[in-house]
Amino acid sequence: MKAWYEWREAPSASFAVIGDPIEHSWSPLIHTAALSTAGPEHRYVAIRVPKDELAPALYHLTELGYLGVNVTVPLKESAYRLSDPDDVAQRYGTVNTIRLGDRTSTNTDAGGFRDSLQGLIESPSHALVLGAGGTSKALCRVLAEDGWRILIWNRTRERGESLLADLGFQARLVDSADPTGAGLILNTTSASLQGAALPVLWERASHTALAYDVSYGVEPSRFLQDARRSGLNVLDGVDMLIGQAARSLSWWLGIEPDRKAMADALEHLRWKP
Ligand code: ATR
């Protein structure tokens, strides 16, 4: 079976993850594992949608009878504008889950992110967040709600400034990715998807800090490899992926998916710490 599709060639299915690039996505695997117990009629696929084609793609998928989509890089901010965000999505300022029938949307990244941090960090301190896109916006809001002090570094300073203006709470923009004193170093950028390195001053990081990359893959990202070399604890985006996927399915279908089955479906792909 084909792993992913262009949106104009989307097959008959109920749900999809949309983004660009999309071939790396593990969402079909975990959703398929969860949906196999929820009714065989639901199929979940990966579909490539370029950034400026979200509006026609959503229209097309709705016409084809899709019930919902998960939205990933680089579509999250446009998805907010093209849908009707619920209270949760408004609170986190970005959406990753859309119901196509009525175009309502929500954010399950925030909950999935919280799920993934449980038991890993004793108390919030300060966090260095890399990136200023839609993912960063949602996760900065979660961190602020949970009592973290936030430093944001972004490749393009202007975008960082516009994120700060948008967040509306105390966070600071920094010119250098200096993790001195940070308990959490969070990579929300899509640099890992390109195999690109980030200019983190790893030698200044505390050995008790957690380096967390929201991306995932069969090998640790450059960011996580650099962190490991500096002796830090690391976490990739798989636990958050499972958390947000389970929450999306609950929101669409009112079911409580089997998270263990979802995790098992990825076991053969995950790298071991
Ligand atoms: P999302 O909505 O998922 O956050 P996005 O809005 O496309 O995706 O944001 C991508 C983020 O990754 C941005 O912060 C981007 O930095 P710029 O604002 O400077 O574009 C960041 N990013 C992408 N590639 C990067 C790279 N090679 N190095 C550093 N940052 C990168």
CSV table of C-alpha atoms and ligand atoms in Angstrom, one decimal:
chain,number,residue,atom,x,y,z
A,1,MET,CA,0.0,0.0,0.0
A,2,LYS,CA,1.2,3.5,-0.8
A,3,ALA,CA,2.7,5.3,2.2
A,4,TRP,CA,1.5,8.8,1.3
A,5,TYR,CA,-0.4,10.7,-1.4
A,6,GLU,CA,-0.5,14.1,-3.1
A,7,TRP,CA,-3.8,15.8,-2.1
A,8,ARG,CA,-5.2,15.8,-5.6
A,9,GLU,CA,-4.7,12.1,-5.6
A,10,ALA,CA,-6.1,11.4,-2.1
A,11,PRO,CA,-7.6,7.9,-1.8
A,12,SER,CA,-10.9,7.1,-0.1
A,13,ALA,CA,-10.3,7.3,3.6
A,14,SER,CA,-11.8,8.8,6.8
A,15,PHE,CA,-8.8,10.7,8.3
A,16,ALA,CA,-5.4,12.0,7.2
A,17,VAL,CA,-2.3,13.8,8.4
A,18,ILE,CA,-1.5,16.7,6.1
A,19,GLY,CA,1.8,18.6,5.8
A,20,ASP,CA,4.8,19.1,3.7
A,21,PRO,CA,7.1,17.1,3.8
A,22,ILE,CA,4.8,14.2,4.9
A,23,GLU,CA,6.6,11.0,3.9
A,24,HIS,CA,8.4,10.9,7.3
A,25,SER,CA,5.1,10.8,9.2
A,26,TRP,CA,4.3,7.9,11.6
A,27,SER,CA,0.8,9.1,12.2
A,28,PRO,CA,-0.8,6.5,9.8
A,29,LEU,CA,0.8,3.7,11.7
A,30,ILE,CA,-0.4,4.7,15.1
A,31,HIS,CA,-3.9,5.8,14.0
A,32,THR,CA,-4.3,2.6,12.1
A,33,ALA,CA,-3.4,0.6,15.2
A,34,ALA,CA,-5.9,2.5,17.3
A,35,LEU,CA,-8.6,2.5,14.6
A,36,SER,CA,-8.4,-1.3,14.1
A,37,THR,CA,-10.2,-1.8,17.4
A,38,ALA,CA,-12.6,1.1,16.8
A,39,GLY,CA,-14.2,-0.2,13.5
A,40,PRO,CA,-12.6,-1.4,10.3
A,41,GLU,CA,-14.3,1.2,8.2
A,42,HIS,CA,-11.9,4.0,9.2
A,43,ARG,CA,-8.8,4.4,7.2
A,44,TYR,CA,-6.1,7.0,8.0
A,45,VAL,CA,-3.5,8.1,5.4
A,46,ALA,CA,-0.7,10.7,5.0
A,47,ILE,CA,-1.2,13.4,2.4
A,48,ARG,CA,1.2,16.1,1.1
A,49,VAL,CA,-0.3,19.6,1.1
A,50,PRO,CA,2.1,22.4,0.2
A,51,LYS,CA,1.8,25.6,2.3
A,52,ASP,CA,-0.2,27.7,-0.1
A,53,GLU,CA,-2.6,24.9,-1.1
A,54,LEU,CA,-4.3,24.3,2.3
A,55,ALA,CA,-7.7,25.9,1.4
A,56,PRO,CA,-8.3,23.9,-1.8
A,57,ALA,CA,-7.0,20.7,-0.2
A,58,LEU,CA,-9.3,21.0,2.8
A,59,TYR,CA,-12.2,21.6,0.4
A,60,HIS,CA,-11.2,18.6,-1.7
A,61,LEU,CA,-10.8,16.2,1.2
A,62,THR,CA,-14.2,17.3,2.6
A,63,GLU,CA,-15.8,16.5,-0.8
A,64,LEU,CA,-14.2,13.1,-0.8
A,65,GLY,CA,-15.9,12.4,2.6
A,66,TYR,CA,-12.9,12.7,4.9
A,67,LEU,CA,-14.1,13.2,8.5
A,68,GLY,CA,-11.0,14.9,9.9
A,69,VAL,CA,-7.3,15.8,9.4
A,70,ASN,CA,-4.3,16.3,11.6
A,71,VAL,CA,-2.2,19.2,10.6
A,72,THR,CA,1.6,19.4,10.8
A,73,VAL,CA,4.5,21.5,9.6
A,74,PRO,CA,4.1,24.0,7.9
A,75,LEU,CA,0.3,24.3,7.9
A,76,LYS,CA,-0.6,24.8,11.6
A,77,GLU,CA,-0.9,28.6,11.5
A,78,SER,CA,-2.9,28.7,8.2
A,79,ALA,CA,-5.1,25.9,9.6
A,80,TYR,CA,-6.0,28.2,12.5
A,81,ARG,CA,-7.2,30.9,10.0
A,82,LEU,CA,-9.1,28.4,7.8
A,83,SER,CA,-11.1,26.7,10.6
A,84,ASP,CA,-13.2,27.5,13.5
A,85,PRO,CA,-11.0,27.0,16.6
A,86,ASP,CA,-12.6,25.7,19.8
A,87,ASP,CA,-11.7,27.0,23.3
A,88,VAL,CA,-8.7,24.8,23.6
A,89,ALA,CA,-7.3,25.9,20.2
A,90,GLN,CA,-7.9,29.5,21.1
A,91,ARG,CA,-6.1,29.1,24.4
A,92,TYR,CA,-3.0,27.7,22.7
A,93,GLY,CA,-3.3,29.9,19.6
A,94,THR,CA,-2.8,27.1,17.1
A,95,VAL,CA,-4.7,24.0,15.7
A,96,ASN,CA,-3.5,20.5,14.8
A,97,THR,CA,-6.8,18.8,14.5
A,98,ILE,CA,-9.7,19.7,12.2
A,99,ARG,CA,-13.2,18.2,11.8
A,100,LEU,CA,-14.0,18.6,8.2
A,101,GLY,CA,-17.8,18.4,8.3
A,102,ASP,CA,-18.2,21.7,10.2
A,103,ARG,CA,-14.6,22.9,10.0
A,104,THR,CA,-14.3,23.1,13.8
A,105,SER,CA,-10.8,22.6,15.1
A,106,THR,CA,-8.9,21.9,18.3
A,107,ASN,CA,-5.4,21.6,19.6
A,108,THR,CA,-4.2,18.2,20.9
A,109,ASP,CA,-0.5,19.0,20.7
A,110,ALA,CA,-0.7,20.8,24.0
A,111,GLY,CA,-2.2,17.9,25.9
A,112,GLY,CA,0.1,15.4,24.2
A,113,PHE,CA,3.1,17.5,25.1
A,114,ARG,CA,2.0,17.6,28.8
A,115,ASP,CA,1.4,13.8,28.7
A,116,SER,CA,4.9,13.3,27.5
A,117,LEU,CA,6.6,15.3,30.2
A,118,GLN,CA,4.9,13.5,33.1
A,119,GLY,CA,7.3,12.1,35.6
A,120,LEU,CA,10.3,13.4,33.7
A,121,ILE,CA,10.9,16.8,35.3
A,122,GLU,CA,10.4,17.4,39.0
A,123,SER,CA,9.6,21.1,39.0
A,124,PRO,CA,9.5,23.8,36.3
A,125,SER,CA,12.5,26.1,36.1
A,126,HIS,CA,13.5,27.9,33.0
A,127,ALA,CA,13.2,26.6,29.5
A,128,LEU,CA,15.1,27.5,26.3
A,129,VAL,CA,12.7,27.1,23.4
A,130,LEU,CA,14.0,26.9,19.9
A,131,GLY,CA,11.7,28.0,17.1
A,132,ALA,CA,8.8,30.5,16.8
A,133,GLY,CA,6.2,28.7,14.6
A,134,GLY,CA,2.8,27.3,15.4
A,135,THR,CA,4.2,24.4,17.5
A,136,SER,CA,6.4,26.8,19.5
A,137,LYS,CA,3.4,29.0,20.2
A,138,ALA,CA,1.3,26.2,21.6
A,139,LEU,CA,4.1,24.7,23.7
A,140,CYS,CA,5.2,28.0,25.1
A,141,ARG,CA,1.7,28.5,26.4
A,142,VAL,CA,1.7,25.1,28.0
A,143,LEU,CA,5.0,25.8,29.6
A,144,ALA,CA,3.9,29.2,30.9
A,145,GLU,CA,0.7,27.7,32.4
A,146,ASP,CA,2.8,25.1,34.1
A,147,GLY,CA,5.1,27.8,35.7
A,148,TRP,CA,8.1,27.8,33.4
A,149,ARG,CA,10.2,30.9,32.7
A,150,ILE,CA,10.7,31.0,28.9
A,151,LEU,CA,13.6,32.1,26.7
A,152,ILE,CA,12.9,31.9,23.0
A,153,TRP,CA,15.5,31.6,20.3
A,154,ASN,CA,14.5,31.8,16.6
A,155,ARG,CA,16.6,31.8,13.4
A,156,THR,CA,14.7,34.8,12.2
A,157,ARG,CA,14.5,37.4,14.9
A,158,GLU,CA,11.4,39.2,13.4
A,159,ARG,CA,9.3,36.0,13.7
A,160,GLY,CA,10.5,35.6,17.3
A,161,GLU,CA,9.3,39.1,18.0
A,162,SER,CA,5.9,38.5,16.5
A,163,LEU,CA,5.6,35.3,18.6
A,164,LEU,CA,6.4,37.2,21.7
A,165,ALA,CA,3.8,39.9,20.9
A,166,ASP,CA,1.3,37.1,20.3
A,167,LEU,CA,2.0,35.2,23.5
A,168,GLY,CA,1.1,38.1,25.7
A,169,PHE,CA,3.0,36.8,28.7
A,170,GLN,CA,6.4,37.2,30.1
A,171,ALA,CA,8.9,35.5,27.9
A,172,ARG,CA,12.2,36.7,26.5
A,173,LEU,CA,13.7,36.6,23.0
A,174,VAL,CA,17.4,35.7,23.0
A,175,ASP,CA,20.0,36.2,20.2
A,176,SER,CA,22.0,33.2,21.1
A,177,ALA,CA,20.8,29.7,22.0
A,178,ASP,CA,22.4,29.7,25.4
A,179,PRO,CA,21.0,27.0,27.7
A,180,THR,CA,22.8,28.2,30.9
A,181,GLY,CA,20.6,27.3,33.8
A,182,ALA,CA,17.8,25.7,31.7
A,183,GLY,CA,16.0,22.6,33.0
A,184,LEU,CA,14.5,22.1,29.5
A,185,ILE,CA,15.9,22.7,26.1
A,186,LEU,CA,13.0,22.3,23.7
A,187,ASN,CA,13.4,22.1,19.9
A,188,THR,CA,10.2,23.0,18.1
A,189,THR,CA,11.9,23.9,14.8
A,190,SER,CA,11.7,21.8,11.7
A,191,ALA,CA,15.5,21.8,11.4
A,192,SER,CA,15.5,18.1,12.4
A,193,LEU,CA,13.4,17.3,9.3
A,194,GLN,CA,16.2,18.8,7.1
A,195,GLY,CA,19.0,17.1,9.1
A,196,ALA,CA,20.2,20.6,10.0
A,197,ALA,CA,22.2,21.5,13.1
A,198,LEU,CA,21.1,24.2,15.5
A,199,PRO,CA,23.5,26.6,17.1
A,200,VAL,CA,22.9,25.6,20.7
A,201,LEU,CA,25.8,26.3,23.1
A,202,TRP,CA,25.8,22.8,24.5
A,203,GLU,CA,28.9,23.3,26.6
A,204,ARG,CA,26.9,25.6,28.8
A,205,ALA,CA,24.0,23.2,29.4
A,206,SER,CA,23.4,21.6,32.8
A,207,HIS,CA,23.9,17.8,32.8
A,208,THR,CA,20.5,17.5,34.5
A,209,ALA,CA,18.7,19.3,31.7
A,210,LEU,CA,16.3,17.5,29.4
A,211,ALA,CA,16.9,18.1,25.7
A,212,TYR,CA,13.5,17.5,24.0
A,213,ASP,CA,13.0,17.4,20.2
A,214,VAL,CA,9.3,17.4,19.1
A,215,SER,CA,10.4,15.7,15.9
A,216,TYR,CA,11.0,11.9,15.7
A,217,GLY,CA,12.6,9.4,13.4
A,218,VAL,CA,14.5,6.1,13.2
A,219,GLU,CA,17.6,7.8,14.5
A,220,PRO,CA,18.1,10.6,17.0
A,221,SER,CA,18.0,14.1,15.3
A,222,ARG,CA,21.1,16.2,15.0
A,223,PHE,CA,19.8,18.2,18.0
A,224,LEU,CA,19.5,15.1,20.2
A,225,GLN,CA,22.8,13.6,19.0
A,226,ASP,CA,24.5,16.9,20.0
A,227,ALA,CA,22.7,16.8,23.4
A,228,ARG,CA,23.7,13.2,24.0
A,229,ARG,CA,27.3,14.0,23.2
A,230,SER,CA,27.1,16.6,25.9
A,231,GLY,CA,25.8,14.1,28.4
A,232,LEU,CA,22.2,15.4,28.6
A,233,ASN,CA,19.0,13.3,29.0
A,234,VAL,CA,17.1,13.3,25.7
A,235,LEU,CA,13.5,12.8,24.6
A,236,ASP,CA,12.2,12.7,21.0
A,237,GLY,CA,8.6,13.5,19.8
A,238,VAL,CA,7.2,10.0,19.8
A,239,ASP,CA,5.4,10.1,23.2
A,240,MET,CA,3.9,13.5,22.3
A,241,LEU,CA,2.9,12.1,18.9
A,242,ILE,CA,1.0,9.3,20.6
A,243,GLY,CA,-0.6,11.6,23.1
A,244,GLN,CA,-1.8,14.1,20.5
A,245,ALA,CA,-3.0,11.3,18.2
A,246,ALA,CA,-5.0,9.6,21.0
A,247,ARG,CA,-6.6,12.9,21.9
A,248,SER,CA,-7.4,13.7,18.3
A,249,LEU,CA,-9.2,10.3,18.0
A,250,SER,CA,-11.1,11.0,21.2
A,251,TRP,CA,-12.2,14.4,19.9
A,252,TRP,CA,-13.3,13.1,16.5
A,253,LEU,CA,-14.9,9.9,17.5
A,254,GLY,CA,-15.6,10.0,21.2
A,255,ILE,CA,-13.4,6.9,21.8
A,256,GLU,CA,-10.6,6.2,24.3
A,257,PRO,CA,-7.9,4.7,22.0
A,258,ASP,CA,-5.5,2.0,23.2
A,259,ARG,CA,-2.3,3.9,23.7
A,260,LYS,CA,-0.3,0.8,24.3
A,261,ALA,CA,-1.4,-0.6,20.9
A,262,MET,CA,-0.4,2.7,19.4
A,263,ALA,CA,3.1,2.6,21.0
A,264,ASP,CA,3.6,-1.0,20.0
A,265,ALA,CA,2.9,-0.1,16.4
A,266,LEU,CA,6.1,2.1,16.5
A,267,GLU,CA,8.3,-0.2,18.6
A,268,HIS,CA,10.2,-1.5,15.6
A,269,LEU,CA,11.0,2.0,14.3
A,270,ARG,CA,12.1,3.7,17.5
A,271,TRP,CA,15.7,4.1,18.4
A,272,LYS,CA,16.8,2.9,21.9
A,273,PRO,CA,18.3,5.4,24.3
B,1,ATR,P1,5.2,24.8,12.9
B,1,ATR,O1,3.9,25.4,12.7
B,1,ATR,O2,5.1,23.3,13.0
B,1,ATR,O3,5.9,25.3,14.1
B,1,ATR,P2,6.5,26.5,11.0
B,1,ATR,O4,5.5,27.5,11.3
B,1,ATR,O5,6.9,26.3,9.6
B,1,ATR,O6,6.1,25.1,11.6
B,1,ATR,O7,7.8,26.9,11.9
B,1,ATR,C1,9.0,26.3,11.7
B,1,ATR,C2,10.1,26.8,12.7
B,1,ATR,O8,11.3,26.1,12.5
B,1,ATR,C3,10.4,28.2,12.6
B,1,ATR,O9,10.7,28.7,13.9
B,1,ATR,C4,11.6,28.2,11.7
B,1,ATR,O10,12.5,29.3,11.8
B,1,ATR,P3,12.3,30.7,10.9
B,1,ATR,O11,11.2,31.4,11.6
B,1,ATR,O12,13.6,31.4,11.0
B,1,ATR,O13,11.9,30.2,9.5
B,1,ATR,C5,12.3,27.0,12.2
B,1,ATR,N1,13.3,26.4,11.3
B,1,ATR,C6,13.0,25.7,10.2
B,1,ATR,N2,14.2,25.3,9.6
B,1,ATR,C7,15.2,25.7,10.4
B,1,ATR,C8,16.6,25.5,10.4
B,1,ATR,N3,17.3,24.9,9.5
B,1,ATR,N4,17.3,26.1,11.4
B,1,ATR,C9,16.7,26.8,12.4
B,1,ATR,N5,15.4,27.0,12.5
B,1,ATR,C10,14.6,26.4,11.5
